[in-house]
CSV table of C-alpha atoms in Angstrom, one decimal:
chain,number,residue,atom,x,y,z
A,1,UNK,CA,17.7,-155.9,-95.3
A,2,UNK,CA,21.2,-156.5,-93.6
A,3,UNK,CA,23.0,-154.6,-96.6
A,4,UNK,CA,20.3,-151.6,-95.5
A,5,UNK,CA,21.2,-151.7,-92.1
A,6,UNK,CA,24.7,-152.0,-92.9
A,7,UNK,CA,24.8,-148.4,-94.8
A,8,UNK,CA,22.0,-147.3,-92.6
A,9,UNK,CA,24.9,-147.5,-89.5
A,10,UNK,CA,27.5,-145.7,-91.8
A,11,UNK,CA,24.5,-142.8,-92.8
A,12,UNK,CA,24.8,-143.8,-96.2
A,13,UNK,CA,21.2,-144.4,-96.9
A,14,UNK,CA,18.5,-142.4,-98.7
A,15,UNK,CA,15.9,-140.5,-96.6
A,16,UNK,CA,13.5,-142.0,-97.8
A,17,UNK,CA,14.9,-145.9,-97.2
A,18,UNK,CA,15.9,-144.5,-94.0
A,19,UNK,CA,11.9,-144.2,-92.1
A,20,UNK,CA,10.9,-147.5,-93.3
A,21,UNK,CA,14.2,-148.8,-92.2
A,22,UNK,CA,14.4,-148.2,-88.8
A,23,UNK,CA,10.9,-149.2,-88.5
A,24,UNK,CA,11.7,-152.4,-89.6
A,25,UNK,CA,14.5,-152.3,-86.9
A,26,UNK,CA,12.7,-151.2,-84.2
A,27,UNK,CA,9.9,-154.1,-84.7
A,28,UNK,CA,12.0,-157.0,-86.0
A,29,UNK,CA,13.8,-159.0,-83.4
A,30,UNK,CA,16.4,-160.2,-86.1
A,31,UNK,CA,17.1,-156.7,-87.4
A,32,UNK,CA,17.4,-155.1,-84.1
A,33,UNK,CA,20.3,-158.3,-83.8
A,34,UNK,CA,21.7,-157.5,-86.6
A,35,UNK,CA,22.0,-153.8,-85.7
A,36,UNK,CA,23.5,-154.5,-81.9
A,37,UNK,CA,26.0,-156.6,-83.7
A,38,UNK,CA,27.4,-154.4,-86.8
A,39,UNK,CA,27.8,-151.8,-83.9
A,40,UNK,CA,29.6,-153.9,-81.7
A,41,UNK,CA,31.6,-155.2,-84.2
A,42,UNK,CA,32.4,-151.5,-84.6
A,43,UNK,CA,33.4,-151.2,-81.3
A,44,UNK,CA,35.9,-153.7,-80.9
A,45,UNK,CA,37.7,-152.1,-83.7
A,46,UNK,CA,37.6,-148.7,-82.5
A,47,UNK,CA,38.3,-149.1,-78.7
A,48,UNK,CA,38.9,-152.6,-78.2
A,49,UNK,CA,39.9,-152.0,-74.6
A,50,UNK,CA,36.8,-151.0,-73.7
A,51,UNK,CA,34.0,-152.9,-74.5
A,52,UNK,CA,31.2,-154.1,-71.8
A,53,UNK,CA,28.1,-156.4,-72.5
A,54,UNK,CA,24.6,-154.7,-74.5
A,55,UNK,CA,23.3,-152.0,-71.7
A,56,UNK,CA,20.1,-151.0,-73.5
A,57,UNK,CA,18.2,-154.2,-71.7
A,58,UNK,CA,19.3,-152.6,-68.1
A,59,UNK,CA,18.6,-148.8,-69.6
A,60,UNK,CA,15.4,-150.1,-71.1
A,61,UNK,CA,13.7,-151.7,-67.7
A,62,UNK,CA,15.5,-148.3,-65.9
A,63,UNK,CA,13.1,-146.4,-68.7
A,64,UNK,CA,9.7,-149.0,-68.1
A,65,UNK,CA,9.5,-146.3,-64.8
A,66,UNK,CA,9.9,-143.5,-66.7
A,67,UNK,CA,6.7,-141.5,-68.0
A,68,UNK,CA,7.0,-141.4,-72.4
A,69,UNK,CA,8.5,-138.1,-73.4
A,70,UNK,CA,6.6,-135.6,-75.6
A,71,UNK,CA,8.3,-132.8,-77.0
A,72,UNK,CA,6.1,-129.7,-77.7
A,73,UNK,CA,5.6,-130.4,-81.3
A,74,UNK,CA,7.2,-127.3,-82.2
A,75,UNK,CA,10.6,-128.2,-81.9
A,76,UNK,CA,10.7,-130.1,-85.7
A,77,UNK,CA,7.9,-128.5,-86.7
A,78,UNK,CA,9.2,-125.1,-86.0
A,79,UNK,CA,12.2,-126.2,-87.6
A,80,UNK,CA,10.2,-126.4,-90.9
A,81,UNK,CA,8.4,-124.2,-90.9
A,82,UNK,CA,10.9,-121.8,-90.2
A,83,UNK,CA,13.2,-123.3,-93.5
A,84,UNK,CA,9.8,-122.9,-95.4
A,85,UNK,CA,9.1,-118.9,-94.4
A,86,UNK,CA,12.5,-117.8,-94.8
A,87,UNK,CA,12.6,-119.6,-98.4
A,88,UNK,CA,9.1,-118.4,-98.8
A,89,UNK,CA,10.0,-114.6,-97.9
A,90,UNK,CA,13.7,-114.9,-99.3
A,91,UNK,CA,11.7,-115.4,-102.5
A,92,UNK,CA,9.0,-113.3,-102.2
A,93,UNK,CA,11.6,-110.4,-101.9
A,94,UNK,CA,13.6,-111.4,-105.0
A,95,UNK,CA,10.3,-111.0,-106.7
A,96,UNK,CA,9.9,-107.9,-105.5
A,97,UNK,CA,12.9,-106.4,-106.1
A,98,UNK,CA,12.7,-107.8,-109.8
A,99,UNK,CA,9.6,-106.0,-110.2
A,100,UNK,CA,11.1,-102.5,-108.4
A,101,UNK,CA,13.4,-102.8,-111.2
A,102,UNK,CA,11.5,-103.7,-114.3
A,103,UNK,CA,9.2,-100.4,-112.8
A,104,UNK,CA,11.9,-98.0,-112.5
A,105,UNK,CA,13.1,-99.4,-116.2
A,106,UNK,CA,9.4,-98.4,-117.4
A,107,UNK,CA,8.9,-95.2,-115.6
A,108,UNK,CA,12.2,-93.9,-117.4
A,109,UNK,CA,11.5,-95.2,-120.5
A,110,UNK,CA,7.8,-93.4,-120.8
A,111,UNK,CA,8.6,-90.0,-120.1
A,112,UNK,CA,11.4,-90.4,-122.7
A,113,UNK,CA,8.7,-91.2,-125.4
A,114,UNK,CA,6.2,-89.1,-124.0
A,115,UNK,CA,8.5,-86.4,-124.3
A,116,UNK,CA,9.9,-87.1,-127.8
A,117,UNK,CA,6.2,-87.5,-129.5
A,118,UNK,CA,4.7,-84.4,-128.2
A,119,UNK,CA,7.9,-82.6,-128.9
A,120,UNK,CA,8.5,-83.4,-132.9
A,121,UNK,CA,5.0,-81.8,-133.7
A,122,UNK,CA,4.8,-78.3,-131.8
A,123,UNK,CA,8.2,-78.0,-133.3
A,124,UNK,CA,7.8,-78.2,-136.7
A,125,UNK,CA,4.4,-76.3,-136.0
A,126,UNK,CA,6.3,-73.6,-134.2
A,127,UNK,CA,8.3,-73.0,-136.6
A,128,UNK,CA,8.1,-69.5,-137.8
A,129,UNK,CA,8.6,-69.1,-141.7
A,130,UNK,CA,11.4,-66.1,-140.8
A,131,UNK,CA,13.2,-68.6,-138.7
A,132,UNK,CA,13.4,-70.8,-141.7
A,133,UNK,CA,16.7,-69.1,-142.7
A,134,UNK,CA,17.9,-68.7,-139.1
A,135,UNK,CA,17.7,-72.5,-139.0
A,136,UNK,CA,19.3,-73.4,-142.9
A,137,UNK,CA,22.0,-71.1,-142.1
A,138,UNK,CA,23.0,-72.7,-138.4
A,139,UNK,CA,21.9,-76.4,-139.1
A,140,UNK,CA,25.0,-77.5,-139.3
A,141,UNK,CA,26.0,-76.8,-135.5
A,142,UNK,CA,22.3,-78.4,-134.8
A,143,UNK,CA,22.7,-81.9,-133.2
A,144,UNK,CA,20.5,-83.2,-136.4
A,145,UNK,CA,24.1,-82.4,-138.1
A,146,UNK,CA,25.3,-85.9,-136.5
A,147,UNK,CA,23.4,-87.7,-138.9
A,148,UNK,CA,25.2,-86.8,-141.8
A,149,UNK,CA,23.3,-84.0,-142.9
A,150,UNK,CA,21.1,-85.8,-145.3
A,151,UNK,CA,18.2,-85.8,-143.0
A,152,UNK,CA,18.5,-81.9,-142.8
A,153,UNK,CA,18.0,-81.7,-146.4
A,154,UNK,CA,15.1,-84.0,-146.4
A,155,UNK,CA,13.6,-82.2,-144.2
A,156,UNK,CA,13.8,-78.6,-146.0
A,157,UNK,CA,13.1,-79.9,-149.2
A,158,UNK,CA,9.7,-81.3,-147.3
A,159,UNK,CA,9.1,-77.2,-146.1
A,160,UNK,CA,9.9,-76.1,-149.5
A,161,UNK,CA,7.0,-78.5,-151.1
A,162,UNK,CA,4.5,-77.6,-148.3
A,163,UNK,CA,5.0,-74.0,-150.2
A,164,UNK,CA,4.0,-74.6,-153.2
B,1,UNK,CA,20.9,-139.1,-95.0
B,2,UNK,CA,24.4,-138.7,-92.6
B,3,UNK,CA,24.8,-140.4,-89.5
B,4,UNK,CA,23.7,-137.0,-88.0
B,5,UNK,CA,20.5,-136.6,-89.6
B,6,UNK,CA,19.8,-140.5,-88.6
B,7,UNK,CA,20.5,-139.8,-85.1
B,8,UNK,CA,17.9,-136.4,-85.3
B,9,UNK,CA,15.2,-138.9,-86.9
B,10,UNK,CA,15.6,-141.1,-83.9
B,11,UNK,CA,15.9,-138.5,-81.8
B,12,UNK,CA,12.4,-136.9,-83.2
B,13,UNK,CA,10.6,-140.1,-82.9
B,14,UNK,CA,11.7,-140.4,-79.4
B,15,UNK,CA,9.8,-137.1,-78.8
B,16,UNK,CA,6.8,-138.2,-80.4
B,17,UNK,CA,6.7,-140.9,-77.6
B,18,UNK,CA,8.1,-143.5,-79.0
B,19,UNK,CA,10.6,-145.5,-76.7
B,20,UNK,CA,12.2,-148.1,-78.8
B,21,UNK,CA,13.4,-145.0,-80.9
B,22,UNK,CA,15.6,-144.2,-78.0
B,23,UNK,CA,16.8,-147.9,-77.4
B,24,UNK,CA,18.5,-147.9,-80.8
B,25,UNK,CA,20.6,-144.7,-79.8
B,26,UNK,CA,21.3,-146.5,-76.6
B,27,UNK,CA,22.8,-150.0,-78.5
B,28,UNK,CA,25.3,-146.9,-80.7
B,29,UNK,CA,26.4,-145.1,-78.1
B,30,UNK,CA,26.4,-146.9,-75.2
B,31,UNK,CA,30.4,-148.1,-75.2
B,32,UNK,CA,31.7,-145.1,-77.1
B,33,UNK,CA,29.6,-142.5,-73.7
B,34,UNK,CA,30.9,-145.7,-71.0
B,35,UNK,CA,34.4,-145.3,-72.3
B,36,UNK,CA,34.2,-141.2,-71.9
B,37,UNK,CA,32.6,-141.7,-68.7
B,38,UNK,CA,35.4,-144.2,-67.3
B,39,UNK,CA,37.6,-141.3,-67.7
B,40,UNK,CA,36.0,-139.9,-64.6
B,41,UNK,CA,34.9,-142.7,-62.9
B,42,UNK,CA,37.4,-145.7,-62.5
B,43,UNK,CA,35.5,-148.5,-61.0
B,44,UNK,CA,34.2,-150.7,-63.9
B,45,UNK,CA,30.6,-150.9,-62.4
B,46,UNK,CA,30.6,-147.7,-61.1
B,47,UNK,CA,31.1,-146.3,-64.5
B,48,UNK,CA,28.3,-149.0,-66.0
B,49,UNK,CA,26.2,-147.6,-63.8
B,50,UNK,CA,27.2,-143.9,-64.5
B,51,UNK,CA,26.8,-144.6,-68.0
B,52,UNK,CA,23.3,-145.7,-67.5
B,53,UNK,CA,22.2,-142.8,-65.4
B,54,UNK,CA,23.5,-140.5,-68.4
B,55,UNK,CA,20.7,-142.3,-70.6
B,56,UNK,CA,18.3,-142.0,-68.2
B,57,UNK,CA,19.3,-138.4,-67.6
B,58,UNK,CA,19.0,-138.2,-71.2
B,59,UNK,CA,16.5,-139.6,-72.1
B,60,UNK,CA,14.8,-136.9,-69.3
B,61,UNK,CA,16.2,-134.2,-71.0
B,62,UNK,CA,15.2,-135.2,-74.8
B,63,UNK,CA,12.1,-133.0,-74.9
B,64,UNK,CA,14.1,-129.6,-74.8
B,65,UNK,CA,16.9,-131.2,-77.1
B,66,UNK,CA,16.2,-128.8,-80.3
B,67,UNK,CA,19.3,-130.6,-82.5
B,68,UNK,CA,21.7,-127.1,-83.3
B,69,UNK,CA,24.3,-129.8,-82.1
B,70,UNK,CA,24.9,-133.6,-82.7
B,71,UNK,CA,23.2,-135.8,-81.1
B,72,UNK,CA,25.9,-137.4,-79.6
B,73,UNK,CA,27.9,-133.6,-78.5
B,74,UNK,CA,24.5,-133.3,-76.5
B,75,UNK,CA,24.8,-137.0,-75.0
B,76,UNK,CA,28.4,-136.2,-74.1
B,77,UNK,CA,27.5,-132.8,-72.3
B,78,UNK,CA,25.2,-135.0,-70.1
B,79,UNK,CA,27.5,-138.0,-69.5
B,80,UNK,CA,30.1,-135.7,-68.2
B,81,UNK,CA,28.3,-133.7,-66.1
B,82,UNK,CA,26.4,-137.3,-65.0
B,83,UNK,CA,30.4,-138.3,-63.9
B,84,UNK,CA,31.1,-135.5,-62.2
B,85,UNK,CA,27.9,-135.3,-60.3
B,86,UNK,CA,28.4,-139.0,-59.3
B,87,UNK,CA,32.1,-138.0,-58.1
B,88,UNK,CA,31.3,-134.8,-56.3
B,89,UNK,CA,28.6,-136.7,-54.4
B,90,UNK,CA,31.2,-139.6,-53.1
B,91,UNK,CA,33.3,-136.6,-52.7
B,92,UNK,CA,36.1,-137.4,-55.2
B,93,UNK,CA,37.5,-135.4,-57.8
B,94,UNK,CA,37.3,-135.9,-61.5
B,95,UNK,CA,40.7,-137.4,-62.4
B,96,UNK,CA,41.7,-135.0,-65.1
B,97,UNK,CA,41.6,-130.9,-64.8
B,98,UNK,CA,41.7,-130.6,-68.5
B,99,UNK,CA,38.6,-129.0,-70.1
B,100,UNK,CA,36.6,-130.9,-72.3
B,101,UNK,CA,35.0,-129.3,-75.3
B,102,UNK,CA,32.5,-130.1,-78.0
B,103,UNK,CA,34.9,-130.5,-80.5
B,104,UNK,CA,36.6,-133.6,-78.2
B,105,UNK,CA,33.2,-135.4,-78.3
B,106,UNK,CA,33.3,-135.8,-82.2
B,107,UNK,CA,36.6,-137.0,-82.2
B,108,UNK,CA,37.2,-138.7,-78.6
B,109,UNK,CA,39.8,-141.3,-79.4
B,110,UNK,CA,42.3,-140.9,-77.1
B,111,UNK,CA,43.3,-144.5,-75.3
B,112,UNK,CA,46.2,-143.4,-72.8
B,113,UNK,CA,44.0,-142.4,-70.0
B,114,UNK,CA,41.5,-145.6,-70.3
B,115,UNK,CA,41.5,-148.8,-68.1
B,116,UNK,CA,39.7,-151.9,-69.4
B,117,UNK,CA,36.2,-152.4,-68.4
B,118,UNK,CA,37.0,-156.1,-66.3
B,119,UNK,CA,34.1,-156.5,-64.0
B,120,UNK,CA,35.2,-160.3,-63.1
B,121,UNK,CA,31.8,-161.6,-65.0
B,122,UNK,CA,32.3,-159.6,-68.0
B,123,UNK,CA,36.6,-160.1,-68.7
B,124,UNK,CA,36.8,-163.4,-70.2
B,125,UNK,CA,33.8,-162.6,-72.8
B,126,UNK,CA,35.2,-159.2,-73.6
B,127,UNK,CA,38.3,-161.1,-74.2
B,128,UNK,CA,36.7,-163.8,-76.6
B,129,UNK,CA,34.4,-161.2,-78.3
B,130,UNK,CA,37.6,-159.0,-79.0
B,131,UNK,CA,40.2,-162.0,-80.4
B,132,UNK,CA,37.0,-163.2,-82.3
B,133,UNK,CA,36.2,-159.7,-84.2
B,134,UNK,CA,39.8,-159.2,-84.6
B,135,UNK,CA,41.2,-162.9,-85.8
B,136,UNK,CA,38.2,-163.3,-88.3
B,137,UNK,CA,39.0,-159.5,-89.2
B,138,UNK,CA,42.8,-161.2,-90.3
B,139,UNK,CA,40.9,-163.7,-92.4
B,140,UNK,CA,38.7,-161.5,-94.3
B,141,UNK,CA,40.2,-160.8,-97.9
B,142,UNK,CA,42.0,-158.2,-98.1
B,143,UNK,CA,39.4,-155.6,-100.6
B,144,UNK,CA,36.5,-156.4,-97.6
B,145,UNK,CA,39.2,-155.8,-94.8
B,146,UNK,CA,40.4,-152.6,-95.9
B,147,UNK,CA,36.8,-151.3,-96.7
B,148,UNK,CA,35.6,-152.3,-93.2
B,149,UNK,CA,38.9,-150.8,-91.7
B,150,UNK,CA,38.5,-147.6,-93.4
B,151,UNK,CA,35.1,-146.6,-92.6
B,152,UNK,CA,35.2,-147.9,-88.8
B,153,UNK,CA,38.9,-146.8,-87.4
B,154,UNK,CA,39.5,-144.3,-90.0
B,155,UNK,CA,35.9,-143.0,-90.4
B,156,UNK,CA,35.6,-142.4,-93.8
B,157,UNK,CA,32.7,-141.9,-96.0
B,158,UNK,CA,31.6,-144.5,-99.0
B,159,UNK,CA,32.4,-141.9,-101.4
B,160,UNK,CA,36.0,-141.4,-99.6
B,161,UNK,CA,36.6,-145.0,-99.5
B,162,UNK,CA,35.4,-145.8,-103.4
B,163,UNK,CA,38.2,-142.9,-104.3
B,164,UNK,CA,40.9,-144.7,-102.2
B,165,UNK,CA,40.0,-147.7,-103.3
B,166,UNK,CA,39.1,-146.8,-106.6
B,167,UNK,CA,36.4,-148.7,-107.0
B,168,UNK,CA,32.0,-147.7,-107.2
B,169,UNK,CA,30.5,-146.6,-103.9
B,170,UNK,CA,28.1,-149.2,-105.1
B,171,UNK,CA,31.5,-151.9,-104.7
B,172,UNK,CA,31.9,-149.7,-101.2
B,173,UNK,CA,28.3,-150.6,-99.7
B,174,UNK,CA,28.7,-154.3,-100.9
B,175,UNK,CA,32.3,-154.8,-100.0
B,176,UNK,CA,31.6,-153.3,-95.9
B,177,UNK,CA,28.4,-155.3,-95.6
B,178,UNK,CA,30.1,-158.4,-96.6
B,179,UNK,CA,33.1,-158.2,-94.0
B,180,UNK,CA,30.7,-156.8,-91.3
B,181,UNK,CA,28.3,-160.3,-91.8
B,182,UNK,CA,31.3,-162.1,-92.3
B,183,UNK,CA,32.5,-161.2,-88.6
B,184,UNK,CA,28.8,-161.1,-86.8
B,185,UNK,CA,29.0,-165.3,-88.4
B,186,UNK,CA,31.6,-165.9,-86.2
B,187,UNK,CA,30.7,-163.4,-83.8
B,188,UNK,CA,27.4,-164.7,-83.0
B,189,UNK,CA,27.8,-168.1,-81.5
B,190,UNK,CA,29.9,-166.4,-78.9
B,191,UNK,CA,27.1,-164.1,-78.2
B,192,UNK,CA,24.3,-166.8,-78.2
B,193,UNK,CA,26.7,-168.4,-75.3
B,194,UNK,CA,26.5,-165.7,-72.9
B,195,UNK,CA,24.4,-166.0,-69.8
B,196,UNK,CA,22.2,-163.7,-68.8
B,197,UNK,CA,23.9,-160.1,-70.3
B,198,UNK,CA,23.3,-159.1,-74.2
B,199,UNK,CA,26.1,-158.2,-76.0
């Protein structure tokens, strides 16, 4: 337990060693010995022209007089919960914004597709026969020329088979 | 856990009523507030009992501590204004007119202004406990001497020390535990000898 106390004094202990710990130091008559000592050894070495005899005994029999203190229990608590809402609402918003976006994503997509499947029907339907020409004899300034022409093709050899 | 988040666990268990919490703060600070406070307050028991009244003060005063600062910045706050309270009332004024700040009560090391604590029962011991902490310091070997010297007079971490020594912070823990009990065995005979005050 020394070694604990040791690191425990230098704040090198885990949290969770730490509770226990001073529990132990609090109750145990040795430990508590142990603990004036490291920290007196500590004090020599850091101002050794200063160093007066243990005045916790006086300060404790001052505090016997004294009613116990009770913090509101807020203080920690409030702490806390505090750390825990503004986590809790830091990710509640990053949610939300994830979901704004993956929306706004899907609300431009449909019309796009909603637009291009009513579209290709009505305009093949449309079509009037006398524009048939109109269109052969301009396709290749319509943005269909892009791909290469060979779709525009297919697509009039298609008409000229619905003739027959 | 740092030494600051140790001192808020003590400091929260004090304010769930718990008294001995507050004793362990007491046995840490106790020498480091009496030396600030004998800044102020020359006379050796005047400033012993200055010091005190700053715990008590303290202690008074924990419920509404809320830890945005230190611990110890807090304790500092108090012991000052616990000196200069204690001087205005015997009408004397603080000896310095140089502001103190938070920052000072993290690193408060300054030794030119300070007079030795030598209430006539209390010199010879300080004495003793002082050559006996420093001689068996001289003794230690030298990897447990400079582990111990570096964390307590230059105030470095575990993880700082295992770099300048280049060793595991494991080594670190060991090495400063070992020269710490091997002082307190020659340290504690001294302070089983002393009448009536703890040490």
């Amino acid at each position: 337990m020394k070694t604990e106390i040791s690191a425990l004094m230098d704040g090198e202990l885990f949290e969770d060693e730490t509770e226990g710990l001073l529990d132990r130091v609090k109750r145990d008559t040795a430990a508590h010995k142990d603990w004036e000592v490291y920290h007196l050894i500590g004090d020599v070495l850091r101002q050794p022209e200063y160093i007066h005899c243990d005045l916790s005994a006086k300060v404790r029999e001052c505090m016997r007089n004294e009613p116990t203190v009770l913090a509101p229990r807020g203080h920690a608590m409030k702490r806390k919960i505090r750390a825990i809402a503004l986590s809790a609402a830091a990710s509640v918003s990053a949610i939300g914004i994830v979901a704004w976006m993956s929306l706004q994503v899907g609300s431009e997509a449909m019309p796009q597709i909603a637009m291009q499947q009513p579209g290709a029907r009505p305009a093949s339907a449309q079509i009037q026969p006398k524009s048939n020409d109109y269109l052969m004899a301009h396709q290749e300034f319509s943005p269909s020329t892009d791909m290469s022409g060979g779709a525009s093709y297919i697509r009039t050899a298609a008409y000229s088979s619905d003739k027959k | 856990m740092s030494d600051r988040e140790v001192d808020q666990q003590l400091v929260e268990r004090v304010q769930r009523g718990d008294k001995h919490a507050f004793d362990l703060l007491v046995t840490k600070y106790q020498r480091k507030l009496g030396r600030l406070i004998s800044r102020f307050v020359r006379d050796p028991a005047e400033a012993e009992d200055v010091t005190q009244d700053a715990f008590i003060k303290a202690y008074r005063a924990l419920p509404g501590f809320r830890g945005e600062s230190a611990f110890y910045t807090w304790l500092y706050r108090i012991g000052i204004n616990t000196a200069k309270n204690h001087l205005l009332a015997n009408k004397r004024r603080a000896p310095t007119s140089t502001p103190f700040d938070n920052e000072e009560a993290e690193s408060f090391e300054d030794g030119g202004l300070l007079h030795e604590v030598s209430t006539p029962e209390n010199e010879l011991m300080s004495k003793q406990v002082v050559d006996v902490v420093q001689s068996s310091l001289q003794q230690l070997p030298e990897d447990l001497r400079s582990a111990l010297t570096l964390r307590e007079i230059e105030g470095l971490s575990y993880e700082e020390i295992a770099s300048v020594m280049n060793c595991p912070i494991g080594t670190v823990r060991s090495r400063i535990f070992r020269a710490r009990e091997a002082v307190a065995e020659n340290l504690r005979p001294l302070l089983e000898t002393s009448k009536g005050n703890r040490w």
